[in-house]
Tab-separated table of C-alpha atoms in Angstrom:
chain	number	residue	atom	x	y	z
A	1	MET	CA	-0.233	0.053	0.091
A	2	ARG	CA	1.247	3.627	-0.942
A	3	LEU	CA	0.187	6.545	1.124
A	4	LEU	CA	0.536	9.980	0.515
A	5	CYS	CA	0.902	12.748	3.328
A	6	LEU	CA	0.869	16.202	2.618
A	7	GLY	CA	1.745	19.018	4.891
A	8	ASP	CA	-0.269	21.825	6.175
A	9	VAL	CA	-2.285	23.644	2.979
A	10	VAL	CA	-1.877	27.135	2.936
A	11	GLY	CA	-4.810	29.516	1.652
A	12	GLY	CA	-5.931	28.884	-2.001
A	13	ALA	CA	-2.546	28.658	-3.740
A	14	GLY	CA	-2.578	25.600	-1.880
A	15	ARG	CA	-5.600	24.123	-2.508
A	16	ARG	CA	-4.645	25.141	-6.392
A	17	ALA	CA	-1.416	22.944	-6.136
A	18	ILE	CA	-3.504	20.103	-4.380
A	19	ALA	CA	-6.078	20.004	-7.325
A	20	ALA	CA	-3.149	19.914	-10.069
A	21	LEU	CA	-0.866	17.546	-8.513
A	22	VAL	CA	-2.774	15.156	-6.279
A	23	PRO	CA	-4.858	13.209	-9.188
A	24	ARG	CA	-1.027	13.387	-11.595
A	25	LEU	CA	0.307	11.817	-8.356
A	26	ARG	CA	-2.140	9.263	-7.578
A	27	GLU	CA	-1.919	8.137	-10.622
A	28	GLU	CA	1.737	8.109	-11.983
A	29	ARG	CA	3.155	6.700	-8.407
A	30	ARG	CA	-0.216	4.443	-7.872
A	31	ILE	CA	-1.342	5.796	-4.541
A	32	ASP	CA	-3.735	3.965	-2.446
A	33	PHE	CA	-4.503	6.899	-0.082
A	34	VAL	CA	-4.351	10.461	0.976
A	35	VAL	CA	-4.262	12.426	3.563
A	36	ALA	CA	-3.505	16.445	4.120
A	37	ASN	CA	-3.562	18.468	7.021
A	38	GLY	CA	-6.269	21.117	6.605
A	39	GLU	CA	-6.043	23.383	9.460
A	40	ASN	CA	-5.039	26.584	6.792
A	41	LEU	CA	-7.285	25.828	4.096
A	42	ALA	CA	-9.952	29.281	4.432
A	43	GLY	CA	-7.424	32.562	3.839
A	44	GLY	CA	-4.597	30.723	5.438
A	45	ILE	CA	-5.932	30.708	9.014
A	46	GLY	CA	-8.698	27.751	9.572
A	47	VAL	CA	-11.258	25.412	7.629
A	48	THR	CA	-14.414	25.807	5.722
A	49	GLY	CA	-17.215	23.150	4.065
A	50	PRO	CA	-16.264	24.523	0.909
A	51	THR	CA	-12.789	24.851	1.395
A	52	ALA	CA	-12.336	21.069	2.607
A	53	GLN	CA	-14.277	19.901	-0.322
A	54	GLU	CA	-11.977	21.473	-2.775
A	55	LEU	CA	-9.432	19.008	-1.706
A	56	PHE	CA	-11.915	15.930	-1.508
A	57	ASP	CA	-12.804	17.048	-5.382
A	58	ALA	CA	-9.165	16.800	-6.025
A	59	GLY	CA	-8.738	13.322	-4.407
A	60	VAL	CA	-7.802	13.890	-0.609
A	61	ASP	CA	-9.247	10.958	1.450
A	62	ALA	CA	-8.966	12.941	4.884
A	63	LEU	CA	-8.129	15.733	6.247
A	64	THR	CA	-6.569	16.225	10.137
A	65	GLY	CA	-6.932	19.363	12.022
A	66	GLY	CA	-4.996	21.658	14.809
A	67	ASN	CA	-5.595	24.277	16.482
A	68	HIS	CA	-6.497	26.853	14.237
A	69	THR	CA	-9.877	24.244	13.092
A	70	TRP	CA	-11.955	26.385	15.021
A	71	LYS	CA	-11.155	29.299	13.886
A	72	HIS	CA	-14.584	29.689	11.326
A	73	LYS	CA	-17.712	29.034	13.372
A	74	GLU	CA	-19.077	27.828	10.484
A	75	VAL	CA	-17.391	24.571	10.226
A	76	LEU	CA	-18.502	23.112	13.579
A	77	PRO	CA	-21.668	21.838	11.421
A	78	PHE	CA	-19.211	20.495	8.783
A	79	LEU	CA	-16.973	18.912	11.674
A	80	GLU	CA	-20.481	16.769	12.598
A	81	ARG	CA	-21.494	15.636	9.070
A	82	GLU	CA	-18.416	14.885	7.412
A	83	PRO	CA	-16.061	12.242	8.512
A	84	ARG	CA	-13.518	12.743	6.182
A	85	MET	CA	-12.895	16.128	8.115
A	86	LEU	CA	-11.016	15.318	11.610
A	87	ARG	CA	-10.400	17.843	14.874
A	88	PRO	CA	-6.923	16.830	17.030
A	89	LEU	CA	-8.841	13.964	19.640
A	90	ASN	CA	-7.339	14.968	22.647
A	91	TYR	CA	-9.681	18.482	22.556
A	92	PRO	CA	-11.861	17.818	26.128
A	93	PRO	CA	-15.442	15.691	25.546
A	94	GLY	CA	-17.785	17.431	23.994
A	95	ALA	CA	-15.847	19.562	21.118
A	96	PRO	CA	-18.052	18.651	17.761
A	97	GLY	CA	-16.344	16.147	15.118
A	98	ARG	CA	-14.229	13.577	15.498
A	99	GLY	CA	-10.394	12.548	15.720
A	100	VAL	CA	-10.071	9.185	14.578
A	101	ALA	CA	-12.125	7.240	11.650
A	102	VAL	CA	-10.984	4.385	9.319
A	103	PHE	CA	-11.275	4.770	5.855
A	104	GLN	CA	-11.442	1.813	3.200
A	105	THR	CA	-9.380	1.458	-0.132
A	106	PRO	CA	-8.883	-1.241	-2.851
A	107	LEU	CA	-6.421	-2.928	-0.441
A	108	GLY	CA	-7.494	-2.462	3.168
A	109	PRO	CA	-8.917	-0.397	5.811
A	110	VAL	CA	-6.703	2.867	6.851
A	111	GLY	CA	-7.114	4.873	10.459
A	112	VAL	CA	-5.903	8.457	10.810
A	113	VAL	CA	-5.954	9.850	13.629
A	114	SER	CA	-5.427	13.757	14.682
A	115	LEU	CA	-3.608	15.266	17.688
A	116	LEU	CA	-2.589	18.017	19.137
A	117	GLY	CA	0.722	18.981	20.911
A	118	ARG	CA	0.834	20.768	24.297
A	119	ILE	CA	4.248	22.546	23.926
A	120	PHE	CA	3.539	26.160	23.760
A	121	MET	CA	0.025	25.133	22.108
A	122	GLU	CA	-3.122	25.025	23.986
A	123	PRO	CA	-3.610	23.212	27.505
A	124	VAL	CA	-5.305	20.204	25.851
A	125	ASP	CA	-5.660	16.649	27.144
A	126	CYS	CA	-2.550	14.414	26.934
A	127	PRO	CA	-1.795	13.534	23.327
A	128	PHE	CA	0.198	10.579	24.502
A	129	ARG	CA	-2.638	9.177	26.204
A	130	GLY	CA	-5.098	10.386	23.337
A	131	ALA	CA	-2.790	8.224	21.023
A	132	ASN	CA	-3.016	5.124	23.215
A	133	THR	CA	-6.914	5.291	23.425
A	134	ALA	CA	-7.069	6.391	19.290
A	135	LEU	CA	-4.529	2.740	18.729
A	136	SER	CA	-6.613	0.646	21.117
A	137	GLU	CA	-10.105	1.994	19.153
A	138	LEU	CA	-8.533	0.712	15.865
A	139	ALA	CA	-7.316	-2.356	17.298
A	140	GLY	CA	-9.187	-5.003	14.966
A	141	ARG	CA	-10.502	-2.376	12.412
A	142	ALA	CA	-7.421	-0.921	10.723
A	143	ARG	CA	-3.674	-2.504	10.484
A	144	VAL	CA	-2.387	0.896	9.011
A	145	VAL	CA	-2.789	3.743	11.233
A	146	ILE	CA	-1.743	6.900	9.703
A	147	ILE	CA	-1.312	9.782	13.336
A	148	ASP	CA	-0.893	13.364	12.615
A	149	MET	CA	1.162	15.173	15.173
A	150	HIS	CA	0.739	18.892	14.792
A	151	CYS	CA	2.369	20.845	17.833
A	152	GLU	CA	5.424	23.527	17.752
A	153	ALA	CA	7.865	21.138	19.752
A	154	THR	CA	10.011	19.218	17.658
A	155	SER	CA	10.817	17.101	20.790
A	156	GLU	CA	6.973	16.414	21.076
A	157	LYS	CA	6.557	15.193	17.539
A	158	ARG	CA	9.877	12.993	18.072
A	159	ALA	CA	8.377	11.223	21.289
A	160	MET	CA	5.525	10.651	19.984
A	161	GLY	CA	7.095	8.675	17.287
A	162	TRP	CA	8.889	6.634	19.887
A	163	HIS	CA	5.829	5.996	22.080
A	164	VAL	CA	3.382	4.823	19.085
A	165	ASP	CA	6.689	2.888	16.852
A	166	GLY	CA	5.025	-0.299	16.290
A	167	ARG	CA	1.865	0.354	17.050
A	168	ALA	CA	0.943	3.012	13.996
A	169	THR	CA	2.419	2.601	10.131
A	170	VAL	CA	3.297	6.553	10.214
A	171	VAL	CA	4.188	9.379	12.536
A	172	PHE	CA	4.154	12.938	10.776
A	173	GLY	CA	4.416	16.458	12.072
A	174	THR	CA	2.742	19.629	10.852
A	175	HIS	CA	1.926	22.732	12.219
A	176	THR	CA	5.544	24.563	11.645
A	177	HIS	CA	5.148	24.827	8.170
A	178	VAL	CA	9.036	24.419	7.409
A	179	PRO	CA	9.668	20.507	6.184
A	180	THR	CA	12.167	18.428	7.795
A	181	ALA	CA	15.190	16.192	6.638
A	182	ASP	CA	14.768	13.832	9.090
A	183	GLU	CA	12.435	10.969	7.577
A	184	GLU	CA	13.074	7.230	8.557
A	185	ILE	CA	11.499	3.982	9.233
A	186	LEU	CA	12.060	3.419	13.507
A	187	PRO	CA	12.860	-0.067	14.308
A	188	GLY	CA	9.194	-1.373	15.105
A	189	GLY	CA	8.404	-0.682	11.583
A	190	THR	CA	6.747	3.120	11.888
A	191	ALA	CA	7.501	5.827	9.335
A	192	TYR	CA	8.115	8.906	10.877
A	193	VAL	CA	9.207	12.407	9.458
A	194	THR	CA	9.231	15.688	12.700
A	195	ASP	CA	7.356	17.584	9.712
A	196	LEU	CA	6.395	17.967	6.727
A	197	GLY	CA	6.389	21.269	5.696
A	198	MET	CA	3.306	23.135	3.815
A	199	THR	CA	1.633	23.113	0.745
A	200	GLY	CA	1.579	26.435	0.071
A	201	PRO	CA	3.831	29.724	-1.330
A	202	TYR	CA	6.888	29.702	-0.267
A	203	ARG	CA	8.359	32.646	-1.058
A	204	SER	CA	6.534	34.304	1.925
A	205	ILE	CA	6.669	33.721	5.861
A	206	ILE	CA	4.785	29.990	6.756
A	207	GLY	CA	2.533	30.955	3.918
A	208	MET	CA	1.829	34.430	4.392
A	209	ARG	CA	3.052	37.252	2.858
A	210	LYS	CA	6.625	38.087	4.083
A	211	GLU	CA	5.932	42.100	4.425
A	212	GLN	CA	3.192	41.977	7.118
A	213	VAL	CA	4.650	39.067	8.848
A	214	LEU	CA	7.944	41.829	9.007
A	215	ASP	CA	6.018	44.795	9.630
A	216	LYS	CA	4.718	42.755	13.193
A	217	PHE	CA	7.705	41.913	13.988
A	218	ILE	CA	9.555	44.773	13.819
A	219	GLY	CA	6.514	47.673	14.839
A	220	MET	CA	4.982	44.872	17.617
A	221	ARG	CA	1.595	46.171	16.295
A	222	PRO	CA	-1.380	44.147	15.522
A	223	VAL	CA	-1.567	43.485	11.666
A	224	SER	CA	-4.081	41.505	9.613
A	225	PHE	CA	-2.307	38.579	7.740
A	226	GLN	CA	-2.645	37.535	4.473
A	227	PRO	CA	-1.614	33.753	2.586
A	228	ALA	CA	1.038	34.660	0.089
A	229	LYS	CA	1.175	33.371	-3.987
A	230	GLU	CA	4.266	33.209	-5.441
A	231	ASP	CA	6.889	29.938	-5.169
A	232	VAL	CA	3.544	27.571	-4.561
A	233	GLN	CA	5.256	23.869	-3.631
A	234	LEU	CA	3.775	20.448	-2.784
A	235	ARG	CA	5.530	18.894	0.463
A	236	GLY	CA	4.294	15.660	1.989
A	237	ILE	CA	5.651	12.265	2.216
A	238	ILE	CA	5.106	8.897	0.181
A	239	VAL	CA	5.152	5.902	2.318
A	240	GLU	CA	4.984	2.234	1.672
A	241	CYS	CA	3.490	-0.538	4.222
A	242	ASP	CA	2.427	-3.960	4.344
A	243	PRO	CA	-1.338	-3.797	4.879
A	244	GLU	CA	-1.265	-6.962	6.328
A	245	THR	CA	1.382	-5.753	9.002
A	246	GLY	CA	0.781	-1.981	9.125
A	247	ARG	CA	4.266	-1.760	9.402
A	248	ALA	CA	6.238	0.435	6.489
A	249	SER	CA	9.265	-0.903	4.408
A	250	ALA	CA	10.198	2.649	2.946
A	251	ILE	CA	9.497	6.519	3.258
A	252	GLU	CA	10.113	9.421	0.805
A	253	ARG	CA	10.303	12.985	1.159
A	254	LEU	CA	8.353	15.012	-1.656
A	255	LYS	CA	9.311	18.550	-2.777
A	256	ILE	CA	7.261	19.681	-6.003
A	257	ALA	CA	6.526	23.327	-7.576
A	258	TYR	CA	3.473	23.899	-8.802
A	259	ALA	CA	3.429	26.295	-11.960
A	260	ALA	CA	-0.159	28.822	-11.375
A	261	PRO	CA	-1.893	29.381	-14.732
A	262	ALA	CA	-1.282	32.865	-15.795
A	263	ALA	CA	-4.615	33.462	-14.959
A	264	GLU	CA	-4.466	33.097	-11.469
């Protein structure tokens, strides 16, 4: 089984890159399942039903969430009714939506888990206990399990990789929008990378117009950020795994430029 995991998709530029590149990747690389982090789809912060649907229409099978999932209140009923859109599992009980789901593929079921870290983040419930709960729930339902660890600290992401090694197929980090070069197969058969990077405009500061972010850093006054548009790239990984055991056998880091049509 081949899994395509894509980093934080930022704004319209990221959505257009997904629409143009994912169908081709699915065909050329014989991809069986696609997961992307979707918490930055709408204007660079948050997600809405229509922006998520654009990715589903492009061939993305599941979207994971993060701390910006709740930015647009109109997404709340969408989270309740759309099983392909996840939010972090370790928000307190009563939060709308779900943080773990099983998806069917021709090669067998795939479990997806969305988690939120706590270091330099909101004081949510423990993601490590959350991972244990999710893996218990998925036992007997899906051998292949993908975990998105959405957090700031590289140490916390790395810790999650070791925590579930041999129990999950893939652990990838999201949130920083900066890709790391440490992809590997851990001893227990879990494919791991600290951060996928973003799918979006790289001539920016983590997806936002660089001039606006610089104004914020230098002037220390509130600034309204807008997504950038230039140097759009798709970033992520392709993982090969055994659907019978859930063990990963190969991991490849992706960097693909997207040349937008002149009309954009």
